[in-house]
XYZ file of C-alpha atoms in Angstrom:
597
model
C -28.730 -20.741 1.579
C -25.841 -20.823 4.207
C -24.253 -17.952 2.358
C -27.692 -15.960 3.047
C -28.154 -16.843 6.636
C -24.747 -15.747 7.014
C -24.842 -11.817 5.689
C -27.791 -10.790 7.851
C -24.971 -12.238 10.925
C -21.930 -10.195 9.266
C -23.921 -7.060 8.406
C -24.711 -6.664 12.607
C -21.197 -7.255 13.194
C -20.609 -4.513 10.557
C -23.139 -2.200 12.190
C -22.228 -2.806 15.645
C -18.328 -1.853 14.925
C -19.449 1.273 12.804
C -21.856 2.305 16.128
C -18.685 1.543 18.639
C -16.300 3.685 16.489
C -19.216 6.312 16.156
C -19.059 6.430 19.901
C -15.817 7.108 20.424
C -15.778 9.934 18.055
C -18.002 11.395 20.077
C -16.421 10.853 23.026
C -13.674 12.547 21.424
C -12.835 16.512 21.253
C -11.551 16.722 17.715
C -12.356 20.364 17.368
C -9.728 21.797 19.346
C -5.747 21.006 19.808
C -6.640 21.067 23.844
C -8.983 18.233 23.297
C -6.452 16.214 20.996
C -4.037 16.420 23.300
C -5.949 14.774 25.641
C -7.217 12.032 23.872
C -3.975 11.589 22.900
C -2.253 11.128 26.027
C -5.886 8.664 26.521
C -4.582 6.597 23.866
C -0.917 6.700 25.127
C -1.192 5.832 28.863
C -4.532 4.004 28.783
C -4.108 1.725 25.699
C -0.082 1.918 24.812
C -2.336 2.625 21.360
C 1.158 5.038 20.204
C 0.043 5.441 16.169
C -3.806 6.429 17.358
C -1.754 9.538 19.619
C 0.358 9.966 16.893
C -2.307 10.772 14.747
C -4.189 13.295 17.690
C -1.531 15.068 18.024
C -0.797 15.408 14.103
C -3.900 17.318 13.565
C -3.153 19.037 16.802
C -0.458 20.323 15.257
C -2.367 21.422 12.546
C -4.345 23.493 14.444
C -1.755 25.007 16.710
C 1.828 24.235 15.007
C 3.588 26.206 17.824
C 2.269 24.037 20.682
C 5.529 23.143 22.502
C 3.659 20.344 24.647
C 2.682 18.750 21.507
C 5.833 18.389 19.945
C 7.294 17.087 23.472
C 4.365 14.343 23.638
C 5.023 13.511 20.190
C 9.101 13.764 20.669
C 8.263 11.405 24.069
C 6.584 8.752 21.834
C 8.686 8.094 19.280
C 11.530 7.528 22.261
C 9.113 5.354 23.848
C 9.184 3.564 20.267
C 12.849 3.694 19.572
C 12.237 6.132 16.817
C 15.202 7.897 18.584
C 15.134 10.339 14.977
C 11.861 11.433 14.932
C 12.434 12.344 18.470
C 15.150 14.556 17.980
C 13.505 16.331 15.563
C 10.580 17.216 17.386
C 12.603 18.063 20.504
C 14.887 20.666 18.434
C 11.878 22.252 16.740
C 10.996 23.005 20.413
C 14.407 24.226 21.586
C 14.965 26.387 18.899
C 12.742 28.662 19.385
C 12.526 28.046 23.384
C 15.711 27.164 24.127
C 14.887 27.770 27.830
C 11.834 25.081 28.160
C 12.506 22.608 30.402
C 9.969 20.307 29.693
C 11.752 19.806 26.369
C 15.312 19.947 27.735
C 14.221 16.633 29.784
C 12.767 14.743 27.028
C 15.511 15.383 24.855
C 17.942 14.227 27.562
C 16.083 11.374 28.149
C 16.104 10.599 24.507
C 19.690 10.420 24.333
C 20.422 8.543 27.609
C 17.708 5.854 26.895
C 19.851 5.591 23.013
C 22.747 5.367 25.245
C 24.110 8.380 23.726
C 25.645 9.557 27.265
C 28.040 12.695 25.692
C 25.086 14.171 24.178
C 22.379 13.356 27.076
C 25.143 15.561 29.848
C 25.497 18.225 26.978
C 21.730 18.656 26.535
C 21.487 18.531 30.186
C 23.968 21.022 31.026
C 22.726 23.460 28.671
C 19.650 23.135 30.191
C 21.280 23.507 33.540
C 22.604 27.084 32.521
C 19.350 28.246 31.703
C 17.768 26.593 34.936
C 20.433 26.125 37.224
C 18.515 25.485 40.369
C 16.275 22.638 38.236
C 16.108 19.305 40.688
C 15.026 17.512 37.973
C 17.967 18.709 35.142
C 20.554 18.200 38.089
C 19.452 14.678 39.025
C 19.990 13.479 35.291
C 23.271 15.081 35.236
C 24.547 12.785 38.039
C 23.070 9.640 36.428
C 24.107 10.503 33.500
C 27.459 10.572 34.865
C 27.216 7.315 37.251
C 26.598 5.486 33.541
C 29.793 7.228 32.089
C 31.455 5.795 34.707
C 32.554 9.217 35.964
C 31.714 8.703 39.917
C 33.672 11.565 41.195
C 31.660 14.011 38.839
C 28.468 11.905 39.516
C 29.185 12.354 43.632
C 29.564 15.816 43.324
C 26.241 16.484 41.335
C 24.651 14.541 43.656
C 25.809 16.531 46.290
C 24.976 19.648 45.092
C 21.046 18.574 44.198
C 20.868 17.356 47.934
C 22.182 20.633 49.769
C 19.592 22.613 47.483
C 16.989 19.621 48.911
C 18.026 17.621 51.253
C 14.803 15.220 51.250
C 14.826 14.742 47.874
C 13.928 11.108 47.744
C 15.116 10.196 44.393
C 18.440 11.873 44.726
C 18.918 10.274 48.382
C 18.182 6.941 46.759
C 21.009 7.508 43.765
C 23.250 8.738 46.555
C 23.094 5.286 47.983
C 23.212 3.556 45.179
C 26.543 5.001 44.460
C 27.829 4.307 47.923
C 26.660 0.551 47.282
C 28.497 0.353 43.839
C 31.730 1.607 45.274
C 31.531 -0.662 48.405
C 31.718 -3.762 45.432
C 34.843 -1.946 43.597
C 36.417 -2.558 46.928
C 35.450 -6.274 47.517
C 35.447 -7.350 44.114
C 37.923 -7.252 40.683
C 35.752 -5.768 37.808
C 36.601 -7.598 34.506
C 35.560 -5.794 31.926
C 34.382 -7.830 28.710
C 35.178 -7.033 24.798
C 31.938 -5.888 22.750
C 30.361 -9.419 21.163
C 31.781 -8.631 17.539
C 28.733 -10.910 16.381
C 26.400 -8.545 17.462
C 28.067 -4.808 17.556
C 31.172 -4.616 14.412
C 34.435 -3.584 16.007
C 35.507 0.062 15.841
C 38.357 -1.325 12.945
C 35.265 -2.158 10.694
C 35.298 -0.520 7.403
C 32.471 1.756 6.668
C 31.661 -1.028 3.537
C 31.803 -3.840 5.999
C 29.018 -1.633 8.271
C 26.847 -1.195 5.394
C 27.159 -5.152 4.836
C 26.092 -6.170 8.223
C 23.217 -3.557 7.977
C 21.276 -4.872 5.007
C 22.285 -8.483 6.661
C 20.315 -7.381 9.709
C 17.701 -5.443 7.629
C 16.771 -7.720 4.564
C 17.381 -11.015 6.307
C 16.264 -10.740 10.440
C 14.209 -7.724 9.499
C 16.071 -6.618 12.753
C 16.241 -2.532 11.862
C 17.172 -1.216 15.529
C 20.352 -3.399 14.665
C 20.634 -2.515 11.266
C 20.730 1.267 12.422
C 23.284 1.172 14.797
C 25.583 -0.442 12.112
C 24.759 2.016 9.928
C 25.098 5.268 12.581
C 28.787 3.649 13.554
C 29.509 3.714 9.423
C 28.366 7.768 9.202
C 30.763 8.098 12.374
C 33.432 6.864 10.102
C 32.261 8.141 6.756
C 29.922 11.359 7.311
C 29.318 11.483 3.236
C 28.462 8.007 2.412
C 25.318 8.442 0.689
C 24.153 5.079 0.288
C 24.401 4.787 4.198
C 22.041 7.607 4.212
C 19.860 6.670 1.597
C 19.219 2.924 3.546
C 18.907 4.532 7.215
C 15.840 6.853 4.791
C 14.293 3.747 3.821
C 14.413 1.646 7.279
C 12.891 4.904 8.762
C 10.368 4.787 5.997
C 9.450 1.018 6.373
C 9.391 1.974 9.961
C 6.637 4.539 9.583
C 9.759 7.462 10.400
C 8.874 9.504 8.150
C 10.431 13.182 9.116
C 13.582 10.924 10.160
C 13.423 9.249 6.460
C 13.259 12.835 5.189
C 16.633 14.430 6.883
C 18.599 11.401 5.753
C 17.657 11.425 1.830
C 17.698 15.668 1.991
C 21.244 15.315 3.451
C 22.534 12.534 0.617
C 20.983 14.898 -1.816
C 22.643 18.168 -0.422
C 25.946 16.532 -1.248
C 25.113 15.587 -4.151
C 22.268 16.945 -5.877
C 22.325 14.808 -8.831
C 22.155 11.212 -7.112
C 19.268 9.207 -8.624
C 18.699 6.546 -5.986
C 18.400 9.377 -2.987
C 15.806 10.621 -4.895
C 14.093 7.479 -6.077
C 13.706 6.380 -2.148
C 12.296 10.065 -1.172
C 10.019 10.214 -4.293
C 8.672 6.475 -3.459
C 7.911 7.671 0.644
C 6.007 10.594 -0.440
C 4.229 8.915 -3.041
C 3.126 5.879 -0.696
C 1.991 8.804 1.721
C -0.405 10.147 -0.741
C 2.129 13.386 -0.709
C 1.740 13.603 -4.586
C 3.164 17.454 -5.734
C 5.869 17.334 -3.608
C 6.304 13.667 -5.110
C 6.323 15.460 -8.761
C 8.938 18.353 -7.751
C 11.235 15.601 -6.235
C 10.927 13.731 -9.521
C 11.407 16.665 -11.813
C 13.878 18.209 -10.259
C 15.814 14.962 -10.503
C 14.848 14.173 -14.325
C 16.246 17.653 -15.264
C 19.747 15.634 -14.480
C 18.512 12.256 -15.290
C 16.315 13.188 -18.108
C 16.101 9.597 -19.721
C 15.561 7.674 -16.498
C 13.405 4.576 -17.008
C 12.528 4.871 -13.181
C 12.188 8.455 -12.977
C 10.094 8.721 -15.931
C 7.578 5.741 -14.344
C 7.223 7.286 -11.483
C 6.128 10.788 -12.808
C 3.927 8.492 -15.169
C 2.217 6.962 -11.763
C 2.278 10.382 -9.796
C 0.142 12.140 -12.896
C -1.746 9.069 -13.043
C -2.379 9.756 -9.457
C -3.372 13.045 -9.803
C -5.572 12.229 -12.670
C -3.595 14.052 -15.052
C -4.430 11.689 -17.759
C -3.098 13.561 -20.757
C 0.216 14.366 -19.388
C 0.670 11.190 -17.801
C 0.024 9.458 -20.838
C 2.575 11.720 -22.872
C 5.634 10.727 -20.039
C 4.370 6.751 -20.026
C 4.149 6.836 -23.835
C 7.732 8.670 -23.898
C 8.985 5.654 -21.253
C 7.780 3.229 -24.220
C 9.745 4.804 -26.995
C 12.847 4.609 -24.964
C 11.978 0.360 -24.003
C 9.319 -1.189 -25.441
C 9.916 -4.444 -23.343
C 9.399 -1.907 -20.155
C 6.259 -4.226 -18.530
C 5.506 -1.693 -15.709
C 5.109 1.047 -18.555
C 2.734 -1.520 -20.099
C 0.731 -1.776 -16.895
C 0.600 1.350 -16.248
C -0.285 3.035 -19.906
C -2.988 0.300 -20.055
C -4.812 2.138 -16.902
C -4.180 5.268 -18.102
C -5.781 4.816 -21.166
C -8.624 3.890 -19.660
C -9.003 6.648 -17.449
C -7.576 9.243 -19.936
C -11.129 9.868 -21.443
C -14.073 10.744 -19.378
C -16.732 9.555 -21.945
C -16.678 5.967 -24.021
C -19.225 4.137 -26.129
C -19.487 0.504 -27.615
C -21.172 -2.109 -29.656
C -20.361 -5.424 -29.651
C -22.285 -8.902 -31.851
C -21.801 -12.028 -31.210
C -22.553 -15.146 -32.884
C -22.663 -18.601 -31.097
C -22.889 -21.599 -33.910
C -23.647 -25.451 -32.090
C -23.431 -28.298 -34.074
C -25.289 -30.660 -31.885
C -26.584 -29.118 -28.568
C -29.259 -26.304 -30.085
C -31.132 -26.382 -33.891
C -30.452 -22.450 -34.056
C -27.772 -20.599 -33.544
C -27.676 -17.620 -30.990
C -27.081 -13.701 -31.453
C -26.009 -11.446 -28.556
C -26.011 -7.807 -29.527
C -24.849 -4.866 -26.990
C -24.651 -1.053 -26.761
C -22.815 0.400 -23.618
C -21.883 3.734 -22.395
C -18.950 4.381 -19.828
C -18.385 7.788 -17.635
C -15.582 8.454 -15.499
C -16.001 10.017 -12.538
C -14.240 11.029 -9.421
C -14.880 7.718 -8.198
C -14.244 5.834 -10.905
C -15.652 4.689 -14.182
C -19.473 3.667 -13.961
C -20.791 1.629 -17.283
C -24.733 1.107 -18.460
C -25.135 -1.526 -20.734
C -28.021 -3.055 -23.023
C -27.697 -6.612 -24.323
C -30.168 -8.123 -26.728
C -29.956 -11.892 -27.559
C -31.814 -14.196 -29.433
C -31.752 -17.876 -28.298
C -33.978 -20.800 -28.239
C -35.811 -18.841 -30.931
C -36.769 -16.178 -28.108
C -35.662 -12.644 -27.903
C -34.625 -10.536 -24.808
C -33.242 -7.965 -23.124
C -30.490 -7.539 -20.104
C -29.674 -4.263 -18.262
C -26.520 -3.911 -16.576
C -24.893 -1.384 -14.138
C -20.798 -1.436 -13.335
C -18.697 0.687 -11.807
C -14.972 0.335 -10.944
C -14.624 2.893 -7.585
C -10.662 3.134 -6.762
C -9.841 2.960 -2.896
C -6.060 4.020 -3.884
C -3.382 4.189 -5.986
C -3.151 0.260 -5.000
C -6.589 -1.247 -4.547
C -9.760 -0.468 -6.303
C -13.154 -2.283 -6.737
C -15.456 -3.935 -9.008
C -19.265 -3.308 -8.726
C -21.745 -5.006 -10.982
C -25.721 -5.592 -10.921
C -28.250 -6.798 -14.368
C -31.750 -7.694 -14.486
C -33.993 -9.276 -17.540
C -37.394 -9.896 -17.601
C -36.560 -12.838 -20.137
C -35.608 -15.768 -17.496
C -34.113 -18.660 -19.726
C -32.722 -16.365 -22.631
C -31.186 -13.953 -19.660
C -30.806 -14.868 -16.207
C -33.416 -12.484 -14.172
C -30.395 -11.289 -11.820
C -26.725 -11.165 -11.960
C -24.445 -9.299 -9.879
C -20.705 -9.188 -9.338
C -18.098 -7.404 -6.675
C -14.423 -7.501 -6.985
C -11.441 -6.157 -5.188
C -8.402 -5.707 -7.308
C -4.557 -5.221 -6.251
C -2.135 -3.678 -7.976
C 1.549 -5.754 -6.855
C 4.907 -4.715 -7.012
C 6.937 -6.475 -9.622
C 4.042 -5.930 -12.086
C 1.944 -8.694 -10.714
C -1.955 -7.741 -10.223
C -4.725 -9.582 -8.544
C -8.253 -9.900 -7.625
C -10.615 -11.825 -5.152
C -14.443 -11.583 -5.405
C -17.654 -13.164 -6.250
C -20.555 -13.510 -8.693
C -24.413 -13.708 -7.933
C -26.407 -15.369 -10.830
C -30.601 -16.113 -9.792
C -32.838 -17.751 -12.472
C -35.926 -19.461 -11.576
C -35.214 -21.215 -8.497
C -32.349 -20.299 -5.549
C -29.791 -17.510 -6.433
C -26.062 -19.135 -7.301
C -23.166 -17.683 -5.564
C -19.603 -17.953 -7.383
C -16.523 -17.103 -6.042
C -13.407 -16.037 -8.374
C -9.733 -15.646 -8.262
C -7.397 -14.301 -10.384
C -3.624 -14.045 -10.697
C -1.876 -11.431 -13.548
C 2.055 -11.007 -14.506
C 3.158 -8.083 -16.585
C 6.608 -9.715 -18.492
C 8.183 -7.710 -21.138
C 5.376 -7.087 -24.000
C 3.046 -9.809 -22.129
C 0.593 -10.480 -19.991
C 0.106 -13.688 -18.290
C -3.046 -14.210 -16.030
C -4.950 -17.273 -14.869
C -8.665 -17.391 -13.175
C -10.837 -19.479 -11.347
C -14.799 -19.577 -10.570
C -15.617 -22.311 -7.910
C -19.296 -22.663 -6.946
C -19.485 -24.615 -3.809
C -21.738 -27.930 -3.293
C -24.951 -25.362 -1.822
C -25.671 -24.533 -5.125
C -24.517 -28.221 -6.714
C -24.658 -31.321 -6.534
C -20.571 -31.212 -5.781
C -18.302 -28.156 -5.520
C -17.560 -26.855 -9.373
C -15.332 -25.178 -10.588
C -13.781 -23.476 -14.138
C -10.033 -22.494 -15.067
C -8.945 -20.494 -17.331
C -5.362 -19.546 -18.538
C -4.815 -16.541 -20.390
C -1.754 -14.977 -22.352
C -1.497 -11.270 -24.214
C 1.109 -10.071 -26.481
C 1.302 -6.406 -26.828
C 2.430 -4.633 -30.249
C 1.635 -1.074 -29.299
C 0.083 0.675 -26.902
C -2.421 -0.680 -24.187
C -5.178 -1.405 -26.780
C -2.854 -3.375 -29.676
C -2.830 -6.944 -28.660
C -2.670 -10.530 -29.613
C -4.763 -12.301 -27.008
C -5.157 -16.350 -26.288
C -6.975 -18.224 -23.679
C -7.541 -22.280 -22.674
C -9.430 -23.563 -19.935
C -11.984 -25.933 -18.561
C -16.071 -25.152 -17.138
C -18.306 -21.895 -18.234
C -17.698 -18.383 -16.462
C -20.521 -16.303 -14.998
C -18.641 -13.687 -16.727
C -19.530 -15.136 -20.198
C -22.452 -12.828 -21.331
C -23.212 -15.689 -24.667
C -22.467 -18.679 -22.171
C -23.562 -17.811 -18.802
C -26.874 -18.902 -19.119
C -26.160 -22.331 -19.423
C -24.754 -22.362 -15.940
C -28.745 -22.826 -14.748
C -28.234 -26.846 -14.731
C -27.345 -28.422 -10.756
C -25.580 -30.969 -12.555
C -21.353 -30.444 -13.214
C -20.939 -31.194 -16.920
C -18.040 -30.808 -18.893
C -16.467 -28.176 -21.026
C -13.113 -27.248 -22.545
C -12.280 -24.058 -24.245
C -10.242 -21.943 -26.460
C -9.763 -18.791 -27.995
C -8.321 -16.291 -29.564
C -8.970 -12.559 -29.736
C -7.244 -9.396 -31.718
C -7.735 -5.848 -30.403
C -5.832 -2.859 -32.690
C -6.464 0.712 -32.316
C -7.576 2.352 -35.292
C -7.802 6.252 -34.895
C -6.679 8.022 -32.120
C -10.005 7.508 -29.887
C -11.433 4.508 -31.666
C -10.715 0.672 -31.315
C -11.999 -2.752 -32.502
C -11.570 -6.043 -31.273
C -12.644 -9.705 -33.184
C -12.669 -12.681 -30.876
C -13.500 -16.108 -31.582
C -13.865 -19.461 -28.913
C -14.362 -23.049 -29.343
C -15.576 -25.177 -26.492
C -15.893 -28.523 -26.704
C -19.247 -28.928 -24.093
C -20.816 -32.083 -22.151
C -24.648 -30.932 -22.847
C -26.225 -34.175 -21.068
C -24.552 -36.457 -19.575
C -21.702 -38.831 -21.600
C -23.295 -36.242 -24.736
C -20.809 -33.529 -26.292
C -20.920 -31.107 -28.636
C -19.354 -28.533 -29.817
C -19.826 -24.502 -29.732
C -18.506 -21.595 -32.088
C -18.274 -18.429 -31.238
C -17.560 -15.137 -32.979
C -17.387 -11.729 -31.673
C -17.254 -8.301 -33.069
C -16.133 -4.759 -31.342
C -16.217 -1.054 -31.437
C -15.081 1.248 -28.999
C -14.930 5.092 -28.894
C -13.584 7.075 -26.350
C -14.144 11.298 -26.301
């Protein structure tokens, strides 16, 4: 009952939020790259909210990609976020074809002064200065540009000149006298100049090895990337065609959201050299990841036509197919992957859910026979047809079960569906209804949301909804999957807390999978303790508020047959606390067909 007075509370939240965001839209000029721009620089100045104006003026851009003022806004952000890459490239997609424009002359100078890149802020600066040389603005940045190279003499005489042009020019009469300040101390005072702190910033004698070193130090173990950059700039100083330094200043601008910066430094490792495999494994992975999926495939092809056996290579064009929902071929390339290493566990995974997907049609009948030796006189029969349909969505299932038990027949109808969110996360749906309380339950219902991990781990969190007679019974679950080698290790648990108990229950189970062939040739065992909701022959004798006892095991076989057809036997023993300090036990036998077309 608290979980139902609770939903009516979450679903105003829900509607309030979706009403607030509504708002805003429509507050929001979306239809033209005048009104994006404003609601960018809205979500700039007023809220420091930088990836919301990123994202304005993105589809801006789309609408006008020769908008200089975007691309300086955009350029001005990523300084104001250290992205000092992403700014450069903006700014020089301006100044190429506009070499003249001010606007982006500044920014760009500013870019490179604020990185403390002093040479290159005065060169940018005076080039801008030949193309406006009477520019107050471009003139005043050469002289502080100059004050921070130390170079006072220059710096005086820039100064000069931008005050006889404007005499009251209140920023350049305040640098003036900042300068005359500073020298007054060089007079009363000795300067002594301290060494760079060689714990933070290598020395200039540090090997280009020793640079990359300190990087993934700062990188992998302080997550510290601004500091794992500058190593890693100083190392391309000293060694413009190390690769690998390329390749990890690609990924830290990946990680880092970067992503045209990420793009120049793997497209420069692999100019040099065409053939390297891990420049294009980290460019294939940040367009993938982005939901950039053919230019994923031509970076992956183009690199198998020198790599042509690549375990990684050939995975990822097996997940970028996948992606696309090009079953058939990306079955063919995981299937191919399998030949080459059997033991290959994210091949596994992955042909498992491509099998599944790599049909749009599937039928199946299942029986089941549940023997007691004590509990029940007569044993029970549990007979189901289903059909399955992929769709754009995902696959949606209708089911029929018929059982048989306490000499009384019924019947159970049951929806699922399985919508994906991404190539990461996708969903299970569930909802059944019987007219037969006691041999079905009258409602049952389900929602999942599954993970797909790196390191082929995969997960889920959700909850079960089972209603009888009385109050419905909520169930949470939990489940925990490793891909190793040819198996699959998994463990679950249902808790039901003490609203719908006497106490908080709970069941475990542990599962294991040895795989022979492909994604539908296994071995299968499981042991655990308490019933699931999950169990179609069981789950009705989960309407009792008292927390008996029950241990399980089982064993199941699943072998493809034909090209489109498999079948699966399965057989369980639980060992089952009926009434209380009573036991008995429970057989079960189950037999399968499946068809896919």
């Amino acid at each position: 009952m608290a979980m139902i007075q609770i939903i009516p509370r979450v679903f105003c939240i829900l509607i309030t939020c979706m009403i607030a965001v509504l708002a805003n839209a429509q507050a929001t000029d979306t239809a033209s790259s005048d009104g994006l721009f404003q609601a960018a620089k809205k979500a700039a100045f007023d809220n420091s909210d930088y990836p919301r104006a990123k994202a304005y003026l993105f589809k801006a851009l789309q609408i006008s990609p020769d908008y200089a003022d975007l691309r300086i806004f955009l350029g001005r952000i990523y300084t104001w976020t250290k992205n000092y890459d992403s700014a450069r490239i903006a700014f020089k997609r301006v100044l190429n074809s506009q070499p003249d424009y001010e606007d982006a002359v500044i920014a760009y100078a500013d870019m490179e002064y604020f990185a403390d890149n002093y040479p290159r802020s005065l060169e940018i600066t005076r080039n801008g200065l030949r193309n406006n040389p009477t520019s107050e603005a471009l003139m005043l940045r050469e002289a502080k540009i100059l004050n921070a190279m130390n170079l006072t003499d220059e710096a005086d005489r820039a100064i000069q000149k931008l005050l006889f042009l404007s005499p009251n020019h209140t920023e350049g009469l305040a640098l003036l006298n900042s300068f005359k300040e500073s020298n007054q101390k060089k007079k009363d005072t000795t300067v002594v100049v301290k060494p760079a702190d060689v714990t933070t910033i290598p020395t200039a004698s540090s090997s280009s090895d020793d640079l990359m070193v300190a990087a993934r130090k700062a990188g992998f173990d302080n997550k510290d990337y601004e500091l794992a950059k500058k190593y890693l700039y100083q190392a391309l100083r000293q060694n413009p065609n190390y690769a690998d330094v390329k390749i990890f200043l690609g990924r830290i601008h990946t990680w880092t959201d970067n992503l045209d910066s990420a793009r120049y430094y793997f497209a420069d490792a692999l100019k040099t050299n065409p053939s390297y495999q891990d420049a294009a494994i980290a460019w294939i992975d940040l367009e993938y990841w982005n939901d950039n999926l053919d230019r994923a495939l031509v970076l992956t092809d183009s690199s198998l036509s020198y790599h042509p056996a690549s375990e990684e290579l050939l995975l990822r064009k097996a997940r970028i197919l996948n992606a696309q929902r090009k079953y058939t071929e990306a079955n063919t390339v995981v299937q191919k992957l399998i030949g080459i290493n059997r033991n290959n566990t994210d091949a596994r995974s992955l042909a498992e859910r491509i099998k599944e997907l790599s049909t749009k049609n599937k039928v199946g009948l299942s029986y089941d026979y549940v023997y007691f030796d004590k509990q029940f006189a007569d044993p029970w029969h549990l007979a189901s047809f289903e059909y399955t349909r992929r769709t754009g969505i995902g696959s949606v299932t209708g089911r029929i079960n018929y059982a048989n038990r306490f000499k009384e027949s019924g019947v159970q109808y049951e929806l699922e569906s399985y919508p994906r969110i991404s190539n990461t996360f996708y969903t299970y749906i569930s909802a059944g209804y019987s007219d037969k309380v006691g041999v079905f339950p009258q409602w049952r219902g389900g929602f999942s949301l599954y993970i797909n991990l790196p390191k082929s781990y995969e997960a889920e969190l959700g909850f079960r909804y089972l209603k009888f007679t009385g109050d419905p019974t909520w169930i949470y679950t939990g489940y925990i999957g490793k891909y190793y080698r040819s198996w699959l290790f998994g463990a679950r648990t249902y808790i039901t807390p003490s609203t719908f108990t006497k106490t908080v229950s709970a069941s475990y189970t542990a599962l294991g999978r040895y795989y022979f062939g492909g994604a539908d040739d296994y071995f299968g065992f499981n042991v655990g303790y308490g019933l699931s909701p999950d169990d179609r022959f069981n789950a009705i004798q989960l309407d009792n508020p008292v927390n008996l006892i029950s241990y399980k095991a089982g064993l199941s076989f699943k072998k493809k047959i034909s090209t489109f057809s498999v079948i699966s036997v399965d057989g369980s023993w639980f060992n089952q606390e009926y009434l209380p300090a009573t036991k008995g036990n429970q057989y079960q036998f189950s037999l399968g067909w499946l068809h896919r077309f």
